[in-house]
PDB file of C-alpha atoms and ligand atoms in Angstrom:
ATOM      1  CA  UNK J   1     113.657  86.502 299.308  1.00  0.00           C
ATOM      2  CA  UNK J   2     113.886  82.954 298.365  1.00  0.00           C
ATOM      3  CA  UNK J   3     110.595  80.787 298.077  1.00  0.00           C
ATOM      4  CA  UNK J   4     112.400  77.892 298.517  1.00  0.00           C
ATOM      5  CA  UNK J   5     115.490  75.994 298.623  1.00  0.00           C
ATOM      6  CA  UNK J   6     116.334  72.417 297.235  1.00  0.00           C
ATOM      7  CA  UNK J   7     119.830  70.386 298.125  1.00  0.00           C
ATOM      8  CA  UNK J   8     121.092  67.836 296.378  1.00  0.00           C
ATOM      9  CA  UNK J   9     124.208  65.903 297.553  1.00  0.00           C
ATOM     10  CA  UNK J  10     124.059  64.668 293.473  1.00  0.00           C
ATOM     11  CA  UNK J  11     121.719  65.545 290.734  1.00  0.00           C
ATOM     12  CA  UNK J  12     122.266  65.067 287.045  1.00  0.00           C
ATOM     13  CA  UNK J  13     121.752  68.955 286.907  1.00  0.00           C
ATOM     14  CA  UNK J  14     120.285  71.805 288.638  1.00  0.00           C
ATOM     15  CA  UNK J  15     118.809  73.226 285.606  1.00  0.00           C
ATOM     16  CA  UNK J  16     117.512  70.560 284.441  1.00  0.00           C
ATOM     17  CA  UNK J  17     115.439  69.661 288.029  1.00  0.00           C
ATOM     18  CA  UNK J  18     114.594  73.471 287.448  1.00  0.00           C
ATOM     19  CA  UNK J  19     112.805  72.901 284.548  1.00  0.00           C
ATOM     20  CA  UNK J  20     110.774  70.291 285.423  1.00  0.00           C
ATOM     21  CA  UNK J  21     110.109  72.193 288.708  1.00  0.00           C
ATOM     22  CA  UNK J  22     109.313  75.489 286.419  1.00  0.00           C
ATOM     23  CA  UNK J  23     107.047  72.821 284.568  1.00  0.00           C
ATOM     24  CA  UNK J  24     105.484  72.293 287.963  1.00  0.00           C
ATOM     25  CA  UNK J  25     104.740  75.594 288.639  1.00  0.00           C
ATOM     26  CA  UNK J  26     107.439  76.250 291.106  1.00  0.00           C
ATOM     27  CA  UNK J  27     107.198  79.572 292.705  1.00  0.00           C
ATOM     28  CA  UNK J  28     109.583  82.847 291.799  1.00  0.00           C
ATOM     29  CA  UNK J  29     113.118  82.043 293.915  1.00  0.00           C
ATOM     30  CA  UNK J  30     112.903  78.540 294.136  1.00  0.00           C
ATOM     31  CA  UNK J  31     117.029  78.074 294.556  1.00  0.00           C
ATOM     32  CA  UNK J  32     118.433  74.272 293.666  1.00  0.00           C
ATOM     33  CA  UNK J  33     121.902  73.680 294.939  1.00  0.00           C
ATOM     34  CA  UNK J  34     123.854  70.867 293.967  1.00  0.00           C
ATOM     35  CA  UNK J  35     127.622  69.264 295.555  1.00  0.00           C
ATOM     36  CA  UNK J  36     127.597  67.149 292.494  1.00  0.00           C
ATOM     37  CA  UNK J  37     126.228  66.925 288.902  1.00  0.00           C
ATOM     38  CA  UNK J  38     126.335  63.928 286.770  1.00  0.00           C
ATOM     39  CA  UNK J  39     125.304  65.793 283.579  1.00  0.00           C
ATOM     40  CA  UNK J  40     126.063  69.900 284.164  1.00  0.00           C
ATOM     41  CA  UNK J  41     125.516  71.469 281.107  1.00  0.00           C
ATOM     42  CA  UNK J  42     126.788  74.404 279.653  1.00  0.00           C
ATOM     43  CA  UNK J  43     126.232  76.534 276.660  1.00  0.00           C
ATOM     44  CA  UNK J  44     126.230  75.311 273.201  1.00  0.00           C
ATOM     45  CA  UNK J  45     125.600  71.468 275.035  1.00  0.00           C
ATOM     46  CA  UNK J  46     128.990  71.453 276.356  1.00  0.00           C
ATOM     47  CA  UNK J  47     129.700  69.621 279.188  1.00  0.00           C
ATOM     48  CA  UNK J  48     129.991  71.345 283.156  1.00  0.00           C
ATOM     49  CA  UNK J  49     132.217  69.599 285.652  1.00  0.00           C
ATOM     50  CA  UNK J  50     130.900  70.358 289.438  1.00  0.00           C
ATOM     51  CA  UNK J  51     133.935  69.698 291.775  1.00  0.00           C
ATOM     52  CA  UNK J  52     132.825  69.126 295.125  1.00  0.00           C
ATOM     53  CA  UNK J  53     133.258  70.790 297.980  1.00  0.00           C
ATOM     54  CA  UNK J  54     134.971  73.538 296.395  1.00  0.00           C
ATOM     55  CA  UNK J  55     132.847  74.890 294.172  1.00  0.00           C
ATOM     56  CA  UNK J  56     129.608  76.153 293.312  1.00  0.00           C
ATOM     57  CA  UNK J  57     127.185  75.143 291.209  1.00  0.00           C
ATOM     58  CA  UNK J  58     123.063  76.138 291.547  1.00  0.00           C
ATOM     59  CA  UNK J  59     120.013  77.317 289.534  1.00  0.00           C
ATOM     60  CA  UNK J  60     117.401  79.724 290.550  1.00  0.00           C
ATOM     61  CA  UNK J  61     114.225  79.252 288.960  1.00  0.00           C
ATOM     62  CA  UNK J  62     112.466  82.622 288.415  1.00  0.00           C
ATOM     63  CA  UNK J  63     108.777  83.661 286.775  1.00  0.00           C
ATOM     64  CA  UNK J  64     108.985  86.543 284.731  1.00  0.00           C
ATOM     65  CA  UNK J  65     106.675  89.638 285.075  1.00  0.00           C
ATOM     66  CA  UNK J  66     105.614  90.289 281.612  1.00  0.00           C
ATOM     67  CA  UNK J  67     107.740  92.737 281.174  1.00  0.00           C
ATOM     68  CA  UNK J  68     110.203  90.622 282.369  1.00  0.00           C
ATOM     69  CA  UNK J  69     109.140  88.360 279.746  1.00  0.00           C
ATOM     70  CA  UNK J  70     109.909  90.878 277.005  1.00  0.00           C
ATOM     71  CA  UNK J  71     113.379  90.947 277.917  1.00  0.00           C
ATOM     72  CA  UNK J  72     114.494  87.363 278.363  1.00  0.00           C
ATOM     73  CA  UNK J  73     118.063  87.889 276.344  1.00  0.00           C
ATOM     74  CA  UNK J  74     118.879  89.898 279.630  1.00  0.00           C
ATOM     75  CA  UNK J  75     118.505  87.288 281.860  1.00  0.00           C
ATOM     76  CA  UNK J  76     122.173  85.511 281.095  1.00  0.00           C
ATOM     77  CA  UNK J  77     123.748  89.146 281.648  1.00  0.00           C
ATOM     78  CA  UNK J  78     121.675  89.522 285.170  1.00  0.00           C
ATOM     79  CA  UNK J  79     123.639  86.107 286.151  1.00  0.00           C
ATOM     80  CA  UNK J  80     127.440  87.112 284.933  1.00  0.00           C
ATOM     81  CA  UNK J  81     126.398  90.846 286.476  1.00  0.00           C
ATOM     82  CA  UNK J  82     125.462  89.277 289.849  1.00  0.00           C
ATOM     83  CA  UNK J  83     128.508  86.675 289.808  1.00  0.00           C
ATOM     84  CA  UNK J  84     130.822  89.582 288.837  1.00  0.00           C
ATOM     85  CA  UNK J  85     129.181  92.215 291.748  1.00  0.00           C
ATOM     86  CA  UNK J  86     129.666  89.313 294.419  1.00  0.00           C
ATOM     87  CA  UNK J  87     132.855  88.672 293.295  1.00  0.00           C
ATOM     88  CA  UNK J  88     134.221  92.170 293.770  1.00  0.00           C
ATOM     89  CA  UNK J  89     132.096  93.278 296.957  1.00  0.00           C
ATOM     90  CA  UNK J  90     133.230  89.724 298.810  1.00  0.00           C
ATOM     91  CA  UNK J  91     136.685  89.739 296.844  1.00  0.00           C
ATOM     92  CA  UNK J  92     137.636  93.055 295.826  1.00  0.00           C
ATOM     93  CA  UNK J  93     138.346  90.930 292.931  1.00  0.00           C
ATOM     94  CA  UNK J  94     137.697  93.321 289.549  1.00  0.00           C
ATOM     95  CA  UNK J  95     136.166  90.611 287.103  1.00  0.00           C
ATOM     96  CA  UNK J  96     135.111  91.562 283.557  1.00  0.00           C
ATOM     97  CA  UNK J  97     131.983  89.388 282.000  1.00  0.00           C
ATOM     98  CA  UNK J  98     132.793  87.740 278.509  1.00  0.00           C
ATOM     99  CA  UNK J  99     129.485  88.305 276.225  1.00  0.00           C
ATOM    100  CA  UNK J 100     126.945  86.866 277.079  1.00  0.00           C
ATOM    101  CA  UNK J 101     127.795  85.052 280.468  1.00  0.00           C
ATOM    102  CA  UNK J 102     131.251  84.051 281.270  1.00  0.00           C
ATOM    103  CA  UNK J 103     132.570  85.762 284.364  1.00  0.00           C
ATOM    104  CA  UNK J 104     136.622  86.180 283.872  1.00  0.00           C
ATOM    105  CA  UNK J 105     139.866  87.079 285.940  1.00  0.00           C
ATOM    106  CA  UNK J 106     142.744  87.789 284.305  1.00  0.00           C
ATOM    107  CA  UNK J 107     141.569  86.115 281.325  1.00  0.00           C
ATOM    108  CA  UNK J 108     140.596  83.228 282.757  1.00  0.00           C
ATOM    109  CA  UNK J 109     137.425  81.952 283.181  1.00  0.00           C
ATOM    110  CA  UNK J 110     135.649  81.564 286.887  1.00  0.00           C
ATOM    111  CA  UNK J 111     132.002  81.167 286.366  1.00  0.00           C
ATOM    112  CA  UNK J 112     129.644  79.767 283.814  1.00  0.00           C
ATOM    113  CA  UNK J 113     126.010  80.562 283.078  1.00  0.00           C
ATOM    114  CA  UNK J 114     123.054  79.044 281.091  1.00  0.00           C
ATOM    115  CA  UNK J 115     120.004  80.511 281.176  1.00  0.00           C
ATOM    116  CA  UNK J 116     117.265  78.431 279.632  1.00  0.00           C
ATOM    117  CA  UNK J 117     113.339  78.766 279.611  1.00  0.00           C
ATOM    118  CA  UNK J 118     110.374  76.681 280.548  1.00  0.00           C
ATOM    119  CA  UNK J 119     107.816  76.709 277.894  1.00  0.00           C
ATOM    120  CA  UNK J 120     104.078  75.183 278.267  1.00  0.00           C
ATOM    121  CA  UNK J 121     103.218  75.452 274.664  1.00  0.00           C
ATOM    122  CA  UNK J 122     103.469  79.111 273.149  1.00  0.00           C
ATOM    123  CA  UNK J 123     103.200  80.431 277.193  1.00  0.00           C
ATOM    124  CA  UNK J 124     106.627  80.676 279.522  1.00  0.00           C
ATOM    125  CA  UNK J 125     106.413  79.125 282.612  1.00  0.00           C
ATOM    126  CA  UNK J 126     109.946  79.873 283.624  1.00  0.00           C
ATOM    127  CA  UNK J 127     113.232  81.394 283.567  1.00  0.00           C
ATOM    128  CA  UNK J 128     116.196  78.599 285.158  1.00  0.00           C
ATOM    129  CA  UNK J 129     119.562  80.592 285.945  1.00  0.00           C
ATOM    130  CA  UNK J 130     121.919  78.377 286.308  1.00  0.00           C
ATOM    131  CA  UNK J 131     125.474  79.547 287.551  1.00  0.00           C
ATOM    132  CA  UNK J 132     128.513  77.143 287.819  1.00  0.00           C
ATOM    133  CA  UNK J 133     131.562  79.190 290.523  1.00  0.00           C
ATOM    134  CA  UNK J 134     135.146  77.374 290.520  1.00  0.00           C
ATOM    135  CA  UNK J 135     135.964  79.172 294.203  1.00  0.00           C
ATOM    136  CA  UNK J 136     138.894  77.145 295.489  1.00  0.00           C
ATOM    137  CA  UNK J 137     142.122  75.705 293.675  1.00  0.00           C
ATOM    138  CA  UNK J 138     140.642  71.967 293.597  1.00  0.00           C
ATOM    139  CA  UNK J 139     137.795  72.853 291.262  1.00  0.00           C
ATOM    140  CA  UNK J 140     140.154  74.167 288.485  1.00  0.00           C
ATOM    141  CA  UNK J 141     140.295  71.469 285.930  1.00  0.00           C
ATOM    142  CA  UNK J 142     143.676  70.702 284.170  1.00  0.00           C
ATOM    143  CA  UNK J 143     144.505  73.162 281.492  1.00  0.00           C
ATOM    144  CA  UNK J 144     143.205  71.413 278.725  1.00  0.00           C
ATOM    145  CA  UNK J 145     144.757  74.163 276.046  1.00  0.00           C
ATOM    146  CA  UNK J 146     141.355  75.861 276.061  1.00  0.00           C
ATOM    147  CA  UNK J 147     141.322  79.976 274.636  1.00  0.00           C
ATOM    148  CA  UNK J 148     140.177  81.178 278.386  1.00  0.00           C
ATOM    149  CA  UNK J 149     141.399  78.476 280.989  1.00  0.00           C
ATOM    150  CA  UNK J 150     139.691  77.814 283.662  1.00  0.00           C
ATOM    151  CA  UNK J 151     140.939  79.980 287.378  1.00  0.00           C
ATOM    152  CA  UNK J 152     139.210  80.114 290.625  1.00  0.00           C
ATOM    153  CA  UNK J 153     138.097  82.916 292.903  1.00  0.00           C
ATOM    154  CA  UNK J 154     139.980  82.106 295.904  1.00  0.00           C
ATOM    155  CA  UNK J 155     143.114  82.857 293.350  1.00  0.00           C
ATOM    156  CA  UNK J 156     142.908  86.261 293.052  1.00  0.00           C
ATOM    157  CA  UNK J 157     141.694  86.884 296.709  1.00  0.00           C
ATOM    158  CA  UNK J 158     143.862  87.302 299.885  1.00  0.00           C
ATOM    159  CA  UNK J 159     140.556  86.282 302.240  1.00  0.00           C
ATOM    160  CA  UNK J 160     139.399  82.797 302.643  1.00  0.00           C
ATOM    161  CA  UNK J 161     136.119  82.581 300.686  1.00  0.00           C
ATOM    162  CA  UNK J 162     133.163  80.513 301.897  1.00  0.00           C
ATOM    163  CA  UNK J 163     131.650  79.092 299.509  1.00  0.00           C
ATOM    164  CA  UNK J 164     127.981  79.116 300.557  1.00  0.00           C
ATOM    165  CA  UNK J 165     128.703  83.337 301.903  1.00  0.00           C
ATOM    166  CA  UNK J 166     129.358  83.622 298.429  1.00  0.00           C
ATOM    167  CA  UNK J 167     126.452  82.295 297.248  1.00  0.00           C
ATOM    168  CA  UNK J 168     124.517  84.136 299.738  1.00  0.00           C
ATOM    169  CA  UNK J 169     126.421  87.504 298.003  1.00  0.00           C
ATOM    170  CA  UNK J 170     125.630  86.002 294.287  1.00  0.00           C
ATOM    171  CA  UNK J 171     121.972  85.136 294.873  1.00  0.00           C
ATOM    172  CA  UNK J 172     121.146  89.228 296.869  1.00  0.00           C
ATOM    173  CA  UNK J 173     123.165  90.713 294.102  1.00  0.00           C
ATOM    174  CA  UNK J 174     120.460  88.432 291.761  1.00  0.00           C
ATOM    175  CA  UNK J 175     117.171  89.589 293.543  1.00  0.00           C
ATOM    176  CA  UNK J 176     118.133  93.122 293.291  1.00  0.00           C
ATOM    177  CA  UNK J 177     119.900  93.599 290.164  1.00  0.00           C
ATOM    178  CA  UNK J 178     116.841  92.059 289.062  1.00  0.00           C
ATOM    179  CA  UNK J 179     114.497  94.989 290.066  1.00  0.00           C
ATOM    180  CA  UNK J 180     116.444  97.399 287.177  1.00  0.00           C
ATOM    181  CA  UNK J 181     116.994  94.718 284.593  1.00  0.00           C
ATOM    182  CA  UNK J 182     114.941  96.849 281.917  1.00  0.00           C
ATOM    183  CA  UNK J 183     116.804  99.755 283.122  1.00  0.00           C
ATOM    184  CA  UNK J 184     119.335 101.942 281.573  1.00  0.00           C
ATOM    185  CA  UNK J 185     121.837 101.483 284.444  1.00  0.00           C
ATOM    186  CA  UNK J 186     122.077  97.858 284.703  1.00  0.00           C
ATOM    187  CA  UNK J 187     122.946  98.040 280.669  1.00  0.00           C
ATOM    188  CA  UNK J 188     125.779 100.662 281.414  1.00  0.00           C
ATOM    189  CA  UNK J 189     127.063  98.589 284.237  1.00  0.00           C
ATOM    190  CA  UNK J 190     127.122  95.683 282.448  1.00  0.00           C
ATOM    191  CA  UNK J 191     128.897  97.727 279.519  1.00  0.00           C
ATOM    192  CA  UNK J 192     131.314  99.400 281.863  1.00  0.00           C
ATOM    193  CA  UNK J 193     132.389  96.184 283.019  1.00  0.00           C
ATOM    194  CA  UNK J 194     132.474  93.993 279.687  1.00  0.00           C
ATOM    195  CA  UNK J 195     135.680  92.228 278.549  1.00  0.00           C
ATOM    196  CA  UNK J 196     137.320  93.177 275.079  1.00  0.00           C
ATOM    197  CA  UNK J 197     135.323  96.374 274.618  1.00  0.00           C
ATOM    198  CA  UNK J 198     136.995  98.604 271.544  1.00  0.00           C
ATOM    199  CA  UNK J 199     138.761  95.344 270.870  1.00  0.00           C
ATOM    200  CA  UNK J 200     138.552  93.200 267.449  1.00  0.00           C
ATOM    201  CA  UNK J 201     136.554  90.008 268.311  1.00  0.00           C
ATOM    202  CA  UNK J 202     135.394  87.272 266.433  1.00  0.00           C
ATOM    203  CA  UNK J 203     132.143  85.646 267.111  1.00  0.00           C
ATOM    204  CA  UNK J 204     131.163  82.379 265.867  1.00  0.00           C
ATOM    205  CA  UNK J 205     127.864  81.101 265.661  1.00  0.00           C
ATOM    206  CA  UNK J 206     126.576  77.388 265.052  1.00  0.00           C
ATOM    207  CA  UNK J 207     125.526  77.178 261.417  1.00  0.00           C
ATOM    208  CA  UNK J 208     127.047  80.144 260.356  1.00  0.00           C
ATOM    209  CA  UNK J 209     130.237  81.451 259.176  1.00  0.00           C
ATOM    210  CA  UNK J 210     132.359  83.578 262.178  1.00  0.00           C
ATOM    211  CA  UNK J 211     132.118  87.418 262.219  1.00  0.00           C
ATOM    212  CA  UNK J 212     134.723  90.110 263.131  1.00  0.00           C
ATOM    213  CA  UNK J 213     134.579  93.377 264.357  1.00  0.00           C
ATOM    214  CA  UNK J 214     135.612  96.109 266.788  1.00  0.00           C
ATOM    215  CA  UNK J 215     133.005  95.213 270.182  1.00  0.00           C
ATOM    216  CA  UNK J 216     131.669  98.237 270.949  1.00  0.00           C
ATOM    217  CA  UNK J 217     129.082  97.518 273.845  1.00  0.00           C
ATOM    218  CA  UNK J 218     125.595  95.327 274.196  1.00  0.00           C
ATOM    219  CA  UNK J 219     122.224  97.031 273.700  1.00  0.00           C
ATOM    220  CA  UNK J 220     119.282  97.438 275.263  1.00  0.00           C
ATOM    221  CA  UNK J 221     117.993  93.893 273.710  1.00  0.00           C
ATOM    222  CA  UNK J 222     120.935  91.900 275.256  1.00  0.00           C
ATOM    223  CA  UNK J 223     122.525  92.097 271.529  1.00  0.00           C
ATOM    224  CA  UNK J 224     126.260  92.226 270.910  1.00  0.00           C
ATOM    225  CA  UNK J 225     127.142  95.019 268.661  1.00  0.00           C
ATOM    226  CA  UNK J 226     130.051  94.718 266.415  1.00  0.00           C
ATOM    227  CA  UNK J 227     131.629  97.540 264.126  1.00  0.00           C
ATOM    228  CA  UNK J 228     132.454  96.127 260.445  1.00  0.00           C
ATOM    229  CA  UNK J 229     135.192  97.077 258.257  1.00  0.00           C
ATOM    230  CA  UNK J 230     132.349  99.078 256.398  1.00  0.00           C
ATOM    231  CA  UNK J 231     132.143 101.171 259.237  1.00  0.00           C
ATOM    232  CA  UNK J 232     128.768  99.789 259.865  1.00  0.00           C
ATOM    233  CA  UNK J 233     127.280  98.394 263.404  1.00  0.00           C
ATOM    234  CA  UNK J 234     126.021  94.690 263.028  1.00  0.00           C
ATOM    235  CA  UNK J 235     123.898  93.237 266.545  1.00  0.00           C
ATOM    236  CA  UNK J 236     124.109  89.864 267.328  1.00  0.00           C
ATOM    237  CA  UNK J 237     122.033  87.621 269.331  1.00  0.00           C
ATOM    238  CA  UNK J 238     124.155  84.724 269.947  1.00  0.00           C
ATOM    239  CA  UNK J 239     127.560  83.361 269.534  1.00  0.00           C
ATOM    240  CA  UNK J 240     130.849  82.287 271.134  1.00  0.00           C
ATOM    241  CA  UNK J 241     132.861  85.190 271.665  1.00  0.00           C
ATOM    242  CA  UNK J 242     136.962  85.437 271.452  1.00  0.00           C
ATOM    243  CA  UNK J 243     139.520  88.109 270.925  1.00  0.00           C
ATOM    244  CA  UNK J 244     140.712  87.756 267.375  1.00  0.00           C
ATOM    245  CA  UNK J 245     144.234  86.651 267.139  1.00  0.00           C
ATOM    246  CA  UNK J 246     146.416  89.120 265.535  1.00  0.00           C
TER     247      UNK J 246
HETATM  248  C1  BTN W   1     128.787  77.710 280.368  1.00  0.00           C
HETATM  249  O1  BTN W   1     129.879  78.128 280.742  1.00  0.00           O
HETATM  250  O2  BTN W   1     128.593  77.344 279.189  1.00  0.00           O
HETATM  251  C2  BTN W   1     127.651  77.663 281.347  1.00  0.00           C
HETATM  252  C3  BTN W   1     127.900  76.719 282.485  1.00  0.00           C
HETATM  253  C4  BTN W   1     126.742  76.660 283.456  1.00  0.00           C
HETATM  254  C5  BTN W   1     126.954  75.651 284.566  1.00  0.00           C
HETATM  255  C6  BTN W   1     125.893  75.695 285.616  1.00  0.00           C
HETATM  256  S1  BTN W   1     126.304  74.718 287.049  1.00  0.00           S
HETATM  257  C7  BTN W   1     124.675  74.875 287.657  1.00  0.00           C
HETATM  258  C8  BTN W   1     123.747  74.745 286.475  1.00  0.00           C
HETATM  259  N1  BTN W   1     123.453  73.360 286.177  1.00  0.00           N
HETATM  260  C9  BTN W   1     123.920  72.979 284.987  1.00  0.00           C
HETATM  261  O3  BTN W   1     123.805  71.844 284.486  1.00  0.00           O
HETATM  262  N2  BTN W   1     124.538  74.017 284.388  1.00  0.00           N
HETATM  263  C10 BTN W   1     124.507  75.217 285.211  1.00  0.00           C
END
């Protein structure tokens, strides 16, 4: 259940508010919802455009257990897991998730996720998950040329989608997936569902020089594993993730 839940007709962005709020000691569940965000971040400091009124975009500040803790790589997964489950049980929609986060149909991108932690010197006082949803046709942005355009849900479902009975659907899909995060099956879901698996992907990383490989899954520390020409399998912590152009 939700502690508590904050709306903002405009914010500069829900993860940032969350982090002050984690800061603050804000309880487990404490849910920020924004219509509009003057600064929405996304990974790598790129830049997230909120539409209004047609799409979502909210944070859910979380403590973690200890052995929660241990496992914070996972966290990013739980939110492109949740987004993906919602997605198909409210949809029938079959999304795949793009390493680490990115939730995509057909290719094309529908949902966003940073996760980013709260630290009081050395100790963590929180975990924000923050999810940006394009759900109907106004919140897809012009196709600026990008690798994975942005798409919407509502275009690749038949049923009108609410956008706040989605939510609902992302945010119980959240709470419970979140009880068998250090589990084996939320790993082999996530793995069963992963975009470009067997495929040869490059992954590029800031400061260092892109690396290829055949993807062969993500382990049990939220890693990317990569098969080199060597025949050897390289993990990965971070990176932007494509298909490598033939
Ligand atoms: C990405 O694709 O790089 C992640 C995008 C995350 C966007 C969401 S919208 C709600 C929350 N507030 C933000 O400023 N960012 C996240």
């Amino acid at each position: 259940p939700l502690a508590r839940v904050l709306y903002f007709e405009e914010t500069d962005s829900t993860n940032a508010q969350g982090l002050l709020l984690a800061a603050q000691g804000a309880e487990d569940n404490t849910l920020l919802v924004a219509e509009r965000q003057s600064a929405g971040r996304g990974r790598f400091g790129r830049k997230w455009v909120t539409a209004p009124g047609t799409s979502l975009a909210f944070s859910l500040v979380m403590r973690p257990t200890p052995a929660e803790a241990a496992h914070l790589s996972l966290f990013a997964l739980l939110g492109a897991s949740a987004v993906r489950r919602a997605a198909q049980i409210m949809c029938g929609c079959s999304a795949l998730v793009k390493w680490p986060n990115d939730v995509l149909l057909d290719g094309r991108k529908t949902s966003g996720i940073l996760a980013e932690s709260a630290w009081q010197g050395d100790k963590l006082s929180g975990l924000v998950l923050g999810i940006g949803i394009n759900i109907l046709p106004g919140s897809v942005p012009p196709d600026e040329g990008l690798l994975y355009p942005a798409t919407c849900l509502q275009a690749h479902c038949a049923l009108p989608i609410e956008r706040y009975a989605f939510l609902a659907s992302v945010l119980e899909q959240l709470i419970s997936l979140r009880g068998e995060l250090t589990g084996a099956a939320f790993l082999a879901d996530f793995n069963e569902h992963l975009a470009f698996k067997g495929q040869m992907v490059s992954l590029s990383a800031t400061g260092s020089d892109p690396v290829s490989g055949i993807l062969q899954g993500v382990g049990s520390d939220g890693c990317l594993r990569l098969l080199d020409e060597n025949g050897q399998i390289n993990s990965y912590p971070v990176g932007d993730l494509r298909l490598r152009p033939r």
